[in-house]
mmCIF file of C-alpha atoms in Angstrom:
data_model
loop_
_atom_site.group_PDB
_atom_site.id
_atom_site.type_symbol
_atom_site.label_atom_id
_atom_site.label_comp_id
_atom_site.label_asym_id
_atom_site.label_seq_id
_atom_site.Cartn_x
_atom_site.Cartn_y
_atom_site.Cartn_z
ATOM 1 C CA MET A 29 2.882 14.708 80.889
ATOM 2 C CA SER A 30 6.071 16.102 79.358
ATOM 3 C CA ASP A 31 6.744 19.803 78.878
ATOM 4 C CA PHE A 32 6.378 19.284 75.141
ATOM 5 C CA PHE A 33 2.659 18.665 75.585
ATOM 6 C CA ASP A 34 2.121 21.553 78.022
ATOM 7 C CA PHE A 35 0.991 24.095 75.438
ATOM 8 C CA HIS A 36 1.287 27.110 77.759
ATOM 9 C CA LYS A 37 4.946 26.257 78.268
ATOM 10 C CA ILE A 38 5.345 25.673 74.542
ATOM 11 C CA ILE A 39 4.112 29.171 73.651
ATOM 12 C CA TYR A 40 6.337 30.902 76.211
ATOM 13 C CA ALA A 41 9.345 28.813 75.182
ATOM 14 C CA LEU A 42 8.914 29.265 71.427
ATOM 15 C CA PRO A 43 11.361 32.175 71.055
ATOM 16 C CA GLU A 44 14.046 29.886 72.479
ATOM 17 C CA LYS A 45 13.306 27.049 70.050
ATOM 18 C CA THR A 46 14.238 26.241 66.468
ATOM 19 C CA ILE A 47 11.682 24.410 64.319
ATOM 20 C CA LEU A 48 12.386 22.603 61.047
ATOM 21 C CA VAL A 49 9.495 22.761 58.588
ATOM 22 C CA VAL A 50 9.520 20.365 55.634
ATOM 23 C CA GLY A 51 6.739 20.431 53.091
ATOM 24 C CA ASP A 52 4.871 21.995 50.192
ATOM 25 C CA ILE A 53 5.435 25.723 49.933
ATOM 26 C CA VAL A 54 3.176 28.039 47.939
ATOM 27 C CA LEU A 55 3.579 31.581 46.680
ATOM 28 C CA ASP A 56 0.284 33.378 47.347
ATOM 29 C CA ARG A 57 -0.366 36.295 44.986
ATOM 30 C CA TYR A 58 -3.103 38.865 45.613
ATOM 31 C CA VAL A 59 -4.135 41.107 42.716
ATOM 32 C CA TYR A 60 -6.228 44.153 43.677
ATOM 33 C CA GLY A 61 -8.181 46.405 41.364
ATOM 34 C CA SER A 62 -11.539 47.724 40.203
ATOM 35 C CA ALA A 63 -14.120 46.337 37.797
ATOM 36 C CA ASP A 64 -16.789 48.621 36.350
ATOM 37 C CA ARG A 65 -17.397 47.096 32.923
ATOM 38 C CA ILE A 66 -18.086 43.769 31.266
ATOM 39 C CA SER A 67 -15.795 42.299 28.636
ATOM 40 C CA SER A 68 -16.996 42.456 25.035
ATOM 41 C CA GLU A 69 -15.450 39.019 24.545
ATOM 42 C CA GLY A 70 -17.710 37.290 27.074
ATOM 43 C CA PRO A 71 -19.962 37.883 30.098
ATOM 44 C CA VAL A 72 -17.131 38.457 32.559
ATOM 45 C CA PRO A 73 -16.025 41.584 34.456
ATOM 46 C CA VAL A 74 -12.828 43.346 33.413
ATOM 47 C CA GLN A 75 -10.471 44.000 36.304
ATOM 48 C CA VAL A 76 -8.237 47.053 36.112
ATOM 49 C CA ILE A 77 -5.269 46.157 38.314
ATOM 50 C CA ASP A 78 -4.100 48.696 40.886
ATOM 51 C CA ARG A 79 -1.524 46.668 42.809
ATOM 52 C CA GLU A 80 -0.468 43.176 43.811
ATOM 53 C CA SER A 81 1.206 41.592 46.817
ATOM 54 C CA TYR A 82 2.868 38.300 47.676
ATOM 55 C CA THR A 83 2.920 36.173 50.819
ATOM 56 C CA LEU A 84 4.102 32.721 51.822
ATOM 57 C CA GLY A 85 1.417 30.053 51.580
ATOM 58 C CA GLY A 86 1.150 26.329 52.206
ATOM 59 C CA ALA A 87 3.989 25.215 54.441
ATOM 60 C CA GLY A 88 5.319 28.761 54.100
ATOM 61 C CA ASN A 89 2.351 30.050 56.072
ATOM 62 C CA LEU A 90 3.547 28.006 59.036
ATOM 63 C CA VAL A 91 7.016 29.518 58.629
ATOM 64 C CA SER A 92 5.444 32.996 58.712
ATOM 65 C CA ASN A 93 3.453 32.140 61.838
ATOM 66 C CA LEU A 94 6.532 30.809 63.625
ATOM 67 C CA TYR A 95 8.425 33.954 62.661
ATOM 68 C CA GLY A 96 5.583 36.047 64.079
ATOM 69 C CA LEU A 97 5.890 34.163 67.378
ATOM 70 C CA GLY A 98 9.592 34.946 67.532
ATOM 71 C CA THR A 99 10.620 31.368 66.799
ATOM 72 C CA LYS A 100 13.628 30.528 64.661
ATOM 73 C CA ALA A 101 12.600 28.385 61.694
ATOM 74 C CA ALA A 102 14.426 26.368 59.078
ATOM 75 C CA PHE A 103 12.606 25.294 55.914
ATOM 76 C CA ILE A 104 13.120 22.598 53.306
ATOM 77 C CA GLY A 105 10.977 22.292 50.194
ATOM 78 C CA ILE A 106 10.983 22.735 46.434
ATOM 79 C CA CYS A 107 10.159 25.341 43.822
ATOM 80 C CA GLY A 108 10.491 25.689 40.081
ATOM 81 C CA ASP A 109 13.282 27.404 38.191
ATOM 82 C CA ASP A 110 11.188 30.451 37.327
ATOM 83 C CA ASP A 111 10.438 34.054 38.252
ATOM 84 C CA ALA A 112 8.033 33.031 41.019
ATOM 85 C CA ALA A 113 10.867 31.106 42.697
ATOM 86 C CA ALA A 114 12.890 34.290 43.124
ATOM 87 C CA GLN A 115 9.940 35.987 44.837
ATOM 88 C CA LEU A 116 9.466 32.935 47.052
ATOM 89 C CA GLN A 117 13.139 32.857 48.002
ATOM 90 C CA SER A 118 13.085 36.543 48.893
ATOM 91 C CA LEU A 119 10.145 36.047 51.259
ATOM 92 C CA LEU A 120 11.763 32.978 52.846
ATOM 93 C CA ASP A 121 15.062 34.782 53.375
ATOM 94 C CA GLU A 122 13.256 37.252 55.638
ATOM 95 C CA LYS A 123 11.862 34.540 57.909
ATOM 96 C CA THR A 124 14.177 31.517 57.970
ATOM 97 C CA LEU A 125 17.634 30.576 59.122
ATOM 98 C CA ASN A 126 18.759 28.487 56.149
ATOM 99 C CA ALA A 127 19.085 30.279 52.830
ATOM 100 C CA ASN A 128 19.572 27.012 50.892
ATOM 101 C CA GLY A 129 16.443 25.193 52.056
ATOM 102 C CA LEU A 130 14.521 25.840 48.836
ATOM 103 C CA ILE A 131 15.450 23.278 46.177
ATOM 104 C CA ARG A 132 14.948 24.432 42.592
ATOM 105 C CA VAL A 133 13.499 21.797 40.271
ATOM 106 C CA SER A 134 13.686 22.462 36.536
ATOM 107 C CA ASP A 135 10.788 20.244 35.440
ATOM 108 C CA ARG A 136 8.116 21.630 37.802
ATOM 109 C CA PRO A 137 6.660 25.123 38.256
ATOM 110 C CA THR A 138 6.726 27.021 41.509
ATOM 111 C CA THR A 139 3.302 26.546 43.081
ATOM 112 C CA LEU A 140 1.547 29.891 42.608
ATOM 113 C CA LYS A 141 -1.994 30.709 43.720
ATOM 114 C CA SER A 142 -3.286 34.012 42.329
ATOM 115 C CA ARG A 143 -6.377 35.622 43.838
ATOM 116 C CA TYR A 144 -8.088 38.512 42.036
ATOM 117 C CA LEU A 145 -9.988 40.909 44.291
ATOM 118 C CA VAL A 146 -12.311 43.842 43.648
ATOM 119 C CA ASN A 147 -13.454 45.942 46.628
ATOM 120 C CA LYS A 148 -12.039 43.253 48.964
ATOM 121 C CA GLN A 149 -14.198 40.594 47.285
ATOM 122 C CA GLN A 150 -12.403 37.711 45.641
ATOM 123 C CA MET A 151 -13.649 37.323 42.069
ATOM 124 C CA PHE A 152 -11.443 34.538 40.811
ATOM 125 C CA ARG A 153 -8.485 32.319 41.703
ATOM 126 C CA SER A 154 -6.002 30.644 39.394
ATOM 127 C CA ASP A 155 -3.449 28.002 40.451
ATOM 128 C CA ILE A 156 -0.183 26.917 38.896
ATOM 129 C CA GLU A 157 0.883 23.630 40.467
ATOM 130 C CA ARG A 158 1.986 20.057 39.963
ATOM 131 C CA ARG A 159 0.868 17.300 42.328
ATOM 132 C CA THR A 160 2.997 14.387 41.162
ATOM 133 C CA PRO A 161 5.540 13.045 43.692
ATOM 134 C CA VAL A 162 9.073 14.382 43.354
ATOM 135 C CA SER A 163 11.710 12.197 41.714
ATOM 136 C CA GLY A 164 14.131 9.981 43.615
ATOM 137 C CA ASP A 165 16.939 12.513 43.131
ATOM 138 C CA ILE A 166 14.865 15.289 44.685
ATOM 139 C CA GLU A 167 13.788 12.973 47.519
ATOM 140 C CA ALA A 168 17.459 12.365 48.240
ATOM 141 C CA SER A 169 18.213 16.107 48.249
ATOM 142 C CA ILE A 170 15.339 16.835 50.652
ATOM 143 C CA ILE A 171 16.446 14.050 52.997
ATOM 144 C CA GLU A 172 20.108 15.096 52.872
ATOM 145 C CA ARG A 173 19.284 18.707 53.757
ATOM 146 C CA ALA A 174 16.893 17.647 56.516
ATOM 147 C CA LYS A 175 19.484 15.364 58.102
ATOM 148 C CA SER A 176 22.070 18.142 57.985
ATOM 149 C CA VAL A 177 19.992 20.451 60.212
ATOM 150 C CA ILE A 178 17.865 18.080 62.258
ATOM 151 C CA LYS A 179 20.414 17.781 65.051
ATOM 152 C CA ASP A 180 20.224 21.539 65.608
ATOM 153 C CA VAL A 181 16.433 21.877 65.977
ATOM 154 C CA HIS A 182 13.942 21.210 68.769
ATOM 155 C CA ALA A 183 11.055 19.888 66.648
ATOM 156 C CA VAL A 184 10.182 18.935 63.086
ATOM 157 C CA VAL A 185 6.913 19.759 61.314
ATOM 158 C CA LEU A 186 5.881 17.918 58.158
ATOM 159 C CA SER A 187 3.444 20.245 56.380
ATOM 160 C CA ASP A 188 1.707 18.254 53.647
ATOM 161 C CA TYR A 189 -0.448 19.949 51.003
ATOM 162 C CA GLY A 190 -0.395 17.020 48.593
ATOM 163 C CA LEU A 191 2.001 18.709 46.165
ATOM 164 C CA GLY A 192 4.560 15.918 45.974
ATOM 165 C CA VAL A 193 7.269 16.807 48.497
ATOM 166 C CA LEU A 194 6.273 14.556 51.386
ATOM 167 C CA THR A 195 6.512 11.150 49.763
ATOM 168 C CA PRO A 196 6.453 8.040 51.970
ATOM 169 C CA THR A 197 10.242 7.783 51.676
ATOM 170 C CA VAL A 198 10.787 11.414 52.698
ATOM 171 C CA CYS A 199 8.343 11.169 55.620
ATOM 172 C CA GLN A 200 9.650 7.914 57.022
ATOM 173 C CA THR A 201 13.321 8.834 56.678
ATOM 174 C CA ILE A 202 12.863 12.207 58.381
ATOM 175 C CA ILE A 203 10.710 10.716 61.167
ATOM 176 C CA LYS A 204 13.392 8.103 61.858
ATOM 177 C CA ALA A 205 16.160 10.708 61.809
ATOM 178 C CA ALA A 206 14.185 12.842 64.281
ATOM 179 C CA HIS A 207 13.580 9.845 66.556
ATOM 180 C CA ASP A 208 17.316 9.117 66.533
ATOM 181 C CA GLN A 209 17.824 12.627 67.947
ATOM 182 C CA SER A 210 14.839 12.345 70.349
ATOM 183 C CA ILE A 211 13.116 15.191 68.480
ATOM 184 C CA PRO A 212 9.287 15.270 68.206
ATOM 185 C CA VAL A 213 7.658 15.255 64.770
ATOM 186 C CA LEU A 214 4.344 17.036 64.178
ATOM 187 C CA VAL A 215 2.390 16.373 60.987
ATOM 188 C CA ASP A 216 -0.243 18.437 59.211
ATOM 189 C CA PRO A 217 -1.484 15.578 56.987
ATOM 190 C CA ARG A 218 -3.143 15.460 53.606
ATOM 191 C CA GLY A 219 -4.925 12.678 51.761
ATOM 192 C CA ALA A 220 -6.001 9.234 52.898
ATOM 193 C CA ASP A 221 -2.595 7.537 53.219
ATOM 194 C CA PHE A 222 -1.707 8.240 56.832
ATOM 195 C CA GLY A 223 0.587 5.212 56.877
ATOM 196 C CA LYS A 224 3.458 7.310 55.570
ATOM 197 C CA TYR A 225 3.342 9.327 58.824
ATOM 198 C CA ALA A 226 3.788 6.225 61.030
ATOM 199 C CA GLY A 227 5.920 7.021 64.064
ATOM 200 C CA ALA A 228 5.099 10.751 64.152
ATOM 201 C CA THR A 229 4.501 12.303 67.573
ATOM 202 C CA ILE A 230 1.332 14.232 66.683
ATOM 203 C CA LEU A 231 -0.989 14.375 63.656
ATOM 204 C CA THR A 232 -3.385 17.296 63.194
ATOM 205 C CA PRO A 233 -5.990 16.171 60.628
ATOM 206 C CA ASN A 234 -9.119 18.165 59.948
ATOM 207 C CA ARG A 235 -12.529 16.493 60.313
ATOM 208 C CA LYS A 236 -12.627 15.153 56.760
ATOM 209 C CA GLU A 237 -9.104 13.733 57.004
ATOM 210 C CA LEU A 238 -9.818 12.221 60.416
ATOM 211 C CA SER A 239 -12.988 10.488 59.196
ATOM 212 C CA ALA A 240 -11.084 9.095 56.182
#
């Protein structure tokens, strides 16, 4: 069995590797506060906000984990042309090699998941997102940027959260480009159409995805 599948060797070698992550990135927002009264407008608690924080979610969570392991990561994905995009870019700049991996798209919002917590208990979550596949022009931009860095990485991860980045065209083109460089492709899949991941080295479905 090759060194790539010897996971002990993988962990120890990670700081020496560069991983390209392509996929759906999310800005996770956590809003903390107290709630000691009920709204007069309806039977819901009123949260008085004390503070809020932001972290990378979705494919960005993988980037954060790789950074924590000392691995160099490159990222390619999309965001909106909005205030949340600036926050997302700032967080990515701290953890990735390529500053231009985030493609701004004017007709979609940055995916933002806001969680409202009182005494460490989540009361509510609101999501801003769009799940339609990206346009052909954006597909082309994702593929072009992936091809420009793929020769300089040791593995590619396709991190699919069903938010439109990893279309069949994007997946198949990147998998082929990685194969041409003898680079393994790992996929965190989403949905029932696993055909678009054909040719990947490893898929990591959860139980529900595997049964589908």
